[in-house]
Amino acid sequence: MKNVKRAAALALCGLLVLGSLFGCSASATDGLQIIRIGHNQSTNHPTHTGLLAFEEYVEGELGDKYDIQIFPSELLGSQNEMVQLTQTGAITFCVASNSLLETFSDNYTLFNLPYLFASPEAYHASMDDPAIVDPIFESTMQAGFEAVTWLDAGTRNFYTINTPIETPADLRGLKIRVQQSPTNVRMMELLGGSATPMGFGDVYTALQSQMLDGAENNELALTDNGHGDVCKYYSYTMHQMIPDILIGNLDFMESLSEEERAIFDEGFQILNQTQRDAWETAVEEAKNTAENEQGVTFLYPDITPFQEAVAPMHQEMLENYPDLAPIYELIQAHNAEYPADSQ
Ligand code: GCU
């Protein structure tokens, strides 16, 4: 089934790439320009709900010009593939984890740092602060795409097939899937586990065949992606809050008139708000299902030893990317306003 899906995706991508060779990032049929948006979540996920609200709003305003089509579940390829398709203009938008964008612009490294944000409130306040996100979002323009809004992806925690993670020592020797970014590999190195970078869509099979001992993600991965069918311990290490980012092909974004751009910008706000409003309930439901139907045990370890193990990464990042220091300081101000116990 997965192979059939992948073959269909590749065939579609081939067609899209051909389309882009003829210079259309949003392809035209019946006088309407098709805007393709790809993401890797299911149709139950808050991101899909948010994108449907975006589609409804933009088509309500500009439906005589654009036809927005949303492709969930990696139908257009993995996130890495979708970012490249967005760069070339074969598709118009995709949702990518901030983790992956680090390989397109160093600036994105900042939001991938473990224990960067003191609390979800500090994370939200930082991501809503233009002085923090604008310089980062603008930095991928040279790579051919524009980051237009962020989406909540909650807090990342470790989960394993059969090893309860209470301290970093429990990770020792375990093969843990991480997202494909140098920061995540370094984080696992410091925590003592063996980092196995791979695309999200391959994780379930790798867990099921015990090629992996575990992974790390928000609670929705347990239910929406079935990881809780295999992994029975989910440990609140709260090591990262990594946003997802909607990116748009730069040529397309620049082709919009001022009026159209204002409508798209309003649509991005609607997407952001709808997705965030749906997030908390989705997490509560996922936890409930994981606990009661999948038999997942939730653990609440002391996070101090995890924080201490990865603390050198903050200094390393500031040394490697001194330009990010002022932005890092702005985040510390939000952390002071919303400390860990504000949760
Ligand atoms: C989350 C995130 C996705 C990402 C995934 C992953 O689900 O929302 O954008 O792809 O984690 O771990 O790869």
Short mmCIF file of C-alpha atoms and ligand atoms in Angstrom, two decimals:
data_model
loop_
_atom_site.label_atom_id
_atom_site.label_comp_id
_atom_site.label_asym_id
_atom_site.label_seq_id
_atom_site.Cartn_x
_atom_site.Cartn_y
_atom_site.Cartn_z
CA MET A 1 0.00 0.00 0.00
CA LYS A 2 2.80 2.34 1.01
CA ASN A 3 4.65 1.52 -2.24
CA VAL A 4 1.54 2.21 -4.29
CA LYS A 5 1.15 5.54 -2.49
CA ARG A 6 4.82 6.39 -3.06
CA ALA A 7 4.59 5.45 -6.78
CA ALA A 8 1.48 7.62 -7.19
CA ALA A 9 3.23 10.46 -5.40
CA LEU A 10 6.29 10.16 -7.62
CA ALA A 11 4.16 10.10 -10.77
CA LEU A 12 2.29 13.19 -9.58
CA CYS A 13 5.54 14.91 -8.64
CA GLY A 14 6.89 14.12 -12.13
CA LEU A 15 3.89 15.84 -13.67
CA LEU A 16 4.26 18.75 -11.28
CA VAL A 17 7.93 19.13 -12.11
CA LEU A 18 7.09 19.13 -15.83
CA GLY A 19 4.50 21.84 -15.07
CA SER A 20 7.10 23.89 -13.27
CA LEU A 21 9.48 23.59 -16.21
CA PHE A 22 6.89 25.52 -18.12
CA GLY A 23 7.07 28.22 -15.51
CA CYS A 24 3.90 27.77 -13.53
CA SER A 25 4.16 27.36 -9.79
CA ALA A 26 0.41 27.54 -9.59
CA SER A 27 -0.79 25.69 -12.71
CA ALA A 28 -3.77 26.90 -14.68
CA THR A 29 -6.89 24.99 -15.72
CA ASP A 30 -10.21 26.42 -16.86
CA GLY A 31 -8.89 29.88 -16.28
CA LEU A 32 -8.23 29.07 -12.61
CA GLN A 33 -4.71 28.82 -11.27
CA ILE A 34 -4.28 25.68 -9.18
CA ILE A 35 -2.47 26.20 -5.91
CA ARG A 36 -1.17 22.91 -4.53
CA ILE A 37 -0.41 22.69 -0.82
CA GLY A 38 1.26 19.55 0.53
CA HIS A 39 1.63 18.35 4.12
CA ASN A 40 2.49 15.10 5.89
CA GLN A 41 -0.34 14.85 8.43
CA SER A 42 -3.66 13.02 8.25
CA THR A 43 -6.97 14.72 7.51
CA ASN A 44 -7.80 14.52 11.29
CA HIS A 45 -4.83 16.69 12.19
CA PRO A 46 -5.23 20.37 13.27
CA THR A 47 -2.91 21.38 10.39
CA HIS A 48 -5.35 19.95 7.84
CA THR A 49 -8.28 21.68 9.60
CA GLY A 50 -6.34 24.96 9.51
CA LEU A 51 -5.53 24.57 5.81
CA LEU A 52 -9.20 23.91 5.00
CA ALA A 53 -10.06 27.21 6.73
CA PHE A 54 -7.32 28.92 4.66
CA GLU A 55 -8.75 27.41 1.46
CA GLU A 56 -12.28 28.50 2.33
CA TYR A 57 -11.23 32.07 3.09
CA VAL A 58 -8.93 32.61 0.09
CA GLU A 59 -11.31 30.94 -2.36
CA GLY A 60 -14.16 33.02 -0.89
CA GLU A 61 -12.21 36.16 -1.81
CA LEU A 62 -10.32 35.07 -4.91
CA GLY A 63 -12.20 31.95 -6.10
CA ASP A 64 -12.55 33.40 -9.60
CA LYS A 65 -8.77 33.22 -9.95
CA TYR A 66 -7.40 30.44 -7.73
CA ASP A 67 -8.31 26.84 -7.02
CA ILE A 68 -6.62 25.69 -3.81
CA GLN A 69 -5.95 21.97 -3.53
CA ILE A 70 -4.65 20.39 -0.31
CA PHE A 71 -2.67 17.13 -0.40
CA PRO A 72 -2.34 15.49 3.06
CA SER A 73 -0.45 12.37 4.22
CA GLU A 74 2.76 12.78 2.18
CA LEU A 75 0.76 12.35 -1.05
CA LEU A 76 3.21 14.77 -2.69
CA GLY A 77 6.25 13.12 -1.08
CA SER A 78 8.15 13.40 2.19
CA GLN A 79 8.61 16.81 3.80
CA ASN A 80 12.14 17.04 2.37
CA GLU A 81 10.81 16.29 -1.11
CA MET A 82 7.95 18.77 -0.69
CA VAL A 83 10.34 21.56 0.34
CA GLN A 84 12.31 20.96 -2.86
CA LEU A 85 9.12 20.90 -4.95
CA THR A 86 8.14 24.22 -3.36
CA GLN A 87 11.58 25.67 -4.12
CA THR A 88 11.31 24.79 -7.80
CA GLY A 89 7.68 25.90 -8.01
CA ALA A 90 6.35 22.44 -8.86
CA ILE A 91 3.99 22.98 -5.92
CA THR A 92 3.05 26.31 -4.39
CA PHE A 93 3.10 25.69 -0.63
CA CYS A 94 4.01 22.99 1.84
CA VAL A 95 4.16 22.57 5.59
CA ALA A 96 7.64 21.69 6.79
CA SER A 97 9.00 21.15 10.24
CA ASN A 98 11.41 23.88 11.31
CA SER A 99 13.92 21.04 11.87
CA LEU A 100 14.30 20.40 8.16
CA LEU A 101 14.61 24.07 7.26
CA GLU A 102 17.87 24.25 9.20
CA THR A 103 19.59 22.68 6.18
CA PHE A 104 18.28 25.50 3.96
CA SER A 105 19.23 28.38 6.27
CA ASP A 106 21.35 28.24 9.42
CA ASN A 107 19.02 30.70 11.13
CA TYR A 108 16.40 27.99 11.62
CA THR A 109 18.85 26.19 13.93
CA LEU A 110 17.68 28.47 16.71
CA PHE A 111 14.12 27.08 17.05
CA ASN A 112 15.47 23.52 17.00
CA LEU A 113 17.55 24.00 20.15
CA PRO A 114 16.50 21.68 22.98
CA TYR A 115 14.96 23.47 25.96
CA LEU A 116 15.00 26.83 24.13
CA PHE A 117 11.55 27.84 25.35
CA ALA A 118 10.76 27.74 29.09
CA SER A 119 7.06 26.96 28.62
CA PRO A 120 4.43 26.64 25.85
CA GLU A 121 3.39 30.20 26.69
CA ALA A 122 6.94 31.48 26.13
CA TYR A 123 7.08 29.48 22.88
CA HIS A 124 3.83 30.99 21.59
CA ALA A 125 4.80 34.53 22.66
CA SER A 126 8.16 34.15 20.88
CA MET A 127 6.65 32.77 17.70
CA ASP A 128 4.11 35.62 17.70
CA ASP A 129 6.89 38.21 18.07
CA PRO A 130 7.87 39.67 14.65
CA ALA A 131 11.25 40.81 16.03
CA ILE A 132 12.03 37.12 16.57
CA VAL A 133 10.49 35.37 13.58
CA ASP A 134 10.85 37.93 10.78
CA PRO A 135 14.66 37.76 10.44
CA ILE A 136 14.47 33.97 10.47
CA PHE A 137 11.55 33.66 8.08
CA GLU A 138 13.14 36.09 5.63
CA SER A 139 16.39 34.15 5.54
CA THR A 140 15.12 31.42 3.20
CA MET A 141 14.20 33.83 0.40
CA GLN A 142 17.64 33.19 -1.11
CA ALA A 143 16.64 29.49 -1.23
CA GLY A 144 13.56 30.26 -3.35
CA PHE A 145 10.81 30.13 -0.76
CA GLU A 146 9.18 32.38 1.80
CA ALA A 147 8.08 31.26 5.26
CA VAL A 148 4.62 32.74 5.71
CA THR A 149 3.30 31.48 9.04
CA TRP A 150 4.05 29.01 11.82
CA LEU A 151 1.93 26.18 13.16
CA ASP A 152 1.91 24.55 16.57
CA ALA A 153 3.56 21.15 16.80
CA GLY A 154 3.41 20.95 20.58
CA THR A 155 6.19 19.57 22.73
CA ARG A 156 8.48 16.73 21.67
CA ASN A 157 8.98 13.83 24.09
CA PHE A 158 10.64 10.41 23.87
CA TYR A 159 8.62 7.24 23.42
CA THR A 160 9.89 3.70 23.18
CA ILE A 161 8.67 0.21 22.43
CA ASN A 162 9.48 -1.20 25.85
CA THR A 163 12.01 0.92 27.77
CA PRO A 164 10.61 3.49 30.20
CA ILE A 165 12.76 6.64 29.88
CA GLU A 166 13.20 8.19 33.32
CA THR A 167 16.78 9.56 32.99
CA PRO A 168 19.19 10.18 30.08
CA ALA A 169 20.98 6.94 31.08
CA ASP A 170 17.85 5.02 29.99
CA LEU A 171 18.44 6.22 26.42
CA ARG A 172 21.92 4.73 26.28
CA GLY A 173 22.31 2.33 23.36
CA LEU A 174 18.73 2.85 22.14
CA LYS A 175 18.13 3.56 18.45
CA ILE A 176 15.89 6.59 18.44
CA ARG A 177 14.44 8.11 15.28
CA VAL A 178 15.09 11.83 15.00
CA GLN A 179 14.19 14.34 12.31
CA GLN A 180 16.81 14.89 9.62
CA SER A 181 18.75 17.81 11.07
CA PRO A 182 22.25 18.21 12.54
CA THR A 183 20.78 19.72 15.73
CA ASN A 184 18.71 16.62 16.42
CA VAL A 185 21.65 14.31 15.83
CA ARG A 186 23.80 16.37 18.22
CA MET A 187 21.02 16.33 20.82
CA MET A 188 20.88 12.52 20.79
CA GLU A 189 24.64 12.32 20.94
CA LEU A 190 24.63 14.38 24.16
CA LEU A 191 21.74 12.40 25.61
CA GLY A 192 23.54 9.12 24.97
CA GLY A 193 21.09 7.49 22.55
CA SER A 194 21.86 6.47 18.98
CA ALA A 195 20.28 8.98 16.57
CA THR A 196 18.56 7.46 13.54
CA PRO A 197 17.47 10.28 11.22
CA MET A 198 14.60 9.39 8.87
CA GLY A 199 11.49 10.91 7.28
CA PHE A 200 8.28 10.88 9.32
CA GLY A 201 6.42 8.56 6.96
CA ASP A 202 8.97 5.75 7.45
CA VAL A 203 8.87 5.73 11.25
CA TYR A 204 5.88 3.44 11.83
CA THR A 205 7.32 0.56 9.77
CA ALA A 206 10.76 1.02 11.34
CA LEU A 207 9.23 0.81 14.83
CA GLN A 208 7.06 -2.13 13.94
CA SER A 209 10.01 -4.09 12.55
CA GLN A 210 12.04 -3.07 15.64
CA MET A 211 14.70 -1.40 13.51
CA LEU A 212 14.16 1.39 16.01
CA ASP A 213 13.74 1.23 19.78
CA GLY A 214 11.78 4.44 19.86
CA ALA A 215 11.25 7.95 18.55
CA GLU A 216 10.35 11.40 19.81
CA ASN A 217 7.41 13.57 18.94
CA ASN A 218 4.22 15.16 20.21
CA GLU A 219 1.31 13.01 21.45
CA LEU A 220 -0.50 13.03 18.08
CA ALA A 221 2.15 10.74 16.58
CA LEU A 222 0.93 7.99 18.94
CA THR A 223 -2.61 7.99 17.61
CA ASP A 224 -2.69 9.75 14.25
CA ASN A 225 0.38 7.89 13.00
CA GLY A 226 -0.21 4.71 15.00
CA HIS A 227 3.13 4.83 16.85
CA GLY A 228 1.29 4.10 20.12
CA ASP A 229 0.28 0.70 18.71
CA VAL A 230 3.94 -0.26 18.99
CA CYS A 231 5.46 2.05 21.61
CA LYS A 232 4.09 1.59 25.11
CA TYR A 233 6.05 4.21 27.10
CA TYR A 234 5.77 7.94 26.47
CA SER A 235 8.00 10.04 28.66
CA TYR A 236 7.45 13.80 29.15
CA THR A 237 11.05 14.96 28.67
CA MET A 238 9.67 18.08 26.90
CA HIS A 239 13.01 18.49 25.14
CA GLN A 240 11.88 20.59 22.16
CA MET A 241 9.04 22.79 20.97
CA ILE A 242 9.67 22.86 17.22
CA PRO A 243 7.17 24.77 15.12
CA ASP A 244 5.94 23.69 11.72
CA ILE A 245 6.23 26.36 9.05
CA LEU A 246 4.10 27.01 5.97
CA ILE A 247 6.44 27.92 3.13
CA GLY A 248 5.45 29.35 -0.24
CA ASN A 249 7.27 29.40 -3.58
CA LEU A 250 8.98 32.79 -3.83
CA ASP A 251 8.10 33.45 -7.49
CA PHE A 252 4.45 32.79 -6.71
CA MET A 253 4.49 35.02 -3.62
CA GLU A 254 6.10 37.81 -5.62
CA SER A 255 3.58 37.43 -8.45
CA LEU A 256 0.69 38.42 -6.15
CA SER A 257 -0.70 41.94 -6.44
CA GLU A 258 -0.79 44.03 -3.26
CA GLU A 259 -4.52 43.32 -2.81
CA GLU A 260 -4.06 39.59 -3.36
CA ARG A 261 -1.13 39.48 -0.98
CA ALA A 262 -3.29 41.12 1.72
CA ILE A 263 -5.91 38.40 1.23
CA PHE A 264 -3.31 35.63 1.40
CA ASP A 265 -1.82 37.23 4.54
CA GLU A 266 -5.23 37.24 6.19
CA GLY A 267 -5.59 33.57 5.10
CA PHE A 268 -2.25 32.72 6.76
CA GLN A 269 -3.52 34.32 10.00
CA ILE A 270 -6.72 32.29 9.78
CA LEU A 271 -4.69 29.12 9.23
CA ASN A 272 -2.44 29.91 12.20
CA GLN A 273 -5.35 30.67 14.54
CA THR A 274 -7.55 27.74 13.47
CA GLN A 275 -4.67 25.28 13.79
CA ARG A 276 -3.68 26.57 17.24
CA ASP A 277 -7.29 26.60 18.47
CA ALA A 278 -7.63 22.94 17.49
CA TRP A 279 -4.29 21.89 18.98
CA GLU A 280 -5.02 21.56 22.70
CA THR A 281 -8.15 19.46 22.23
CA ALA A 282 -6.35 17.26 19.69
CA VAL A 283 -3.56 16.59 22.21
CA GLU A 284 -6.04 15.79 25.01
CA GLU A 285 -7.92 13.39 22.74
CA ALA A 286 -4.69 11.73 21.58
CA LYS A 287 -3.55 11.22 25.17
CA ASN A 288 -6.85 9.73 26.11
CA THR A 289 -6.87 7.32 23.19
CA ALA A 290 -3.23 6.37 23.70
CA GLU A 291 -3.78 5.63 27.38
CA ASN A 292 -7.13 3.88 27.16
CA GLU A 293 -7.13 2.20 23.76
CA GLN A 294 -3.47 1.67 22.89
CA GLY A 295 -2.27 0.92 26.43
CA VAL A 296 0.44 3.59 26.42
CA THR A 297 1.87 4.53 29.85
CA PHE A 298 2.73 8.23 30.31
CA LEU A 299 5.76 9.02 32.46
CA TYR A 300 6.72 12.35 34.02
CA PRO A 301 10.48 12.25 34.74
CA ASP A 302 12.51 15.03 36.36
CA ILE A 303 13.69 16.93 33.27
CA THR A 304 16.70 18.58 34.95
CA PRO A 305 19.25 15.88 33.96
CA PHE A 306 18.01 16.03 30.34
CA GLN A 307 18.35 19.82 30.34
CA GLU A 308 21.83 19.61 31.80
CA ALA A 309 22.99 17.05 29.23
CA VAL A 310 22.07 19.25 26.26
CA ALA A 311 22.88 22.64 27.84
CA PRO A 312 26.21 22.96 25.90
CA MET A 313 24.19 23.23 22.69
CA HIS A 314 23.04 26.75 23.59
CA GLN A 315 26.62 27.98 23.89
CA GLU A 316 27.65 26.07 20.74
CA MET A 317 24.83 27.70 18.77
CA LEU A 318 25.74 31.20 19.99
CA GLU A 319 29.39 30.63 19.08
CA ASN A 320 28.61 29.19 15.65
CA TYR A 321 25.93 31.74 14.77
CA PRO A 322 26.69 34.99 16.65
CA ASP A 323 24.11 36.84 14.51
CA LEU A 324 21.41 34.85 16.27
CA ALA A 325 22.44 36.09 19.74
CA PRO A 326 20.11 39.14 19.80
CA ILE A 327 17.16 36.94 18.81
CA TYR A 328 18.13 34.37 21.44
CA GLU A 329 18.09 37.20 24.02
CA LEU A 330 14.59 38.28 22.95
CA ILE A 331 13.43 34.70 23.56
CA GLN A 332 14.97 34.83 27.05
CA ALA A 333 12.78 37.87 27.79
CA HIS A 334 9.65 35.82 26.91
CA ASN A 335 11.03 32.96 29.03
CA ALA A 336 11.35 35.34 31.99
CA GLU A 337 7.78 36.48 31.48
CA TYR A 338 6.43 32.92 31.12
CA PRO A 339 8.68 30.64 33.18
CA ALA A 340 8.26 26.88 33.36
CA ASP A 341 5.80 26.98 36.24
CA SER A 342 3.43 29.21 34.24
CA GLN A 343 2.17 26.05 32.49
C1 GCU B 1 5.56 16.51 13.87
C2 GCU B 1 5.57 17.72 12.98
C3 GCU B 1 5.85 17.33 11.55
C4 GCU B 1 7.12 16.51 11.45
C5 GCU B 1 7.07 15.34 12.41
C6 GCU B 1 8.41 14.57 12.41
O1 GCU B 1 4.50 15.68 13.53
O2 GCU B 1 4.32 18.36 13.06
O3 GCU B 1 6.00 18.47 10.75
O4 GCU B 1 7.32 16.04 10.16
O5 GCU B 1 6.80 15.79 13.72
O6 GCU B 1 8.82 14.15 13.46
O7 GCU B 1 8.99 14.41 11.34
#
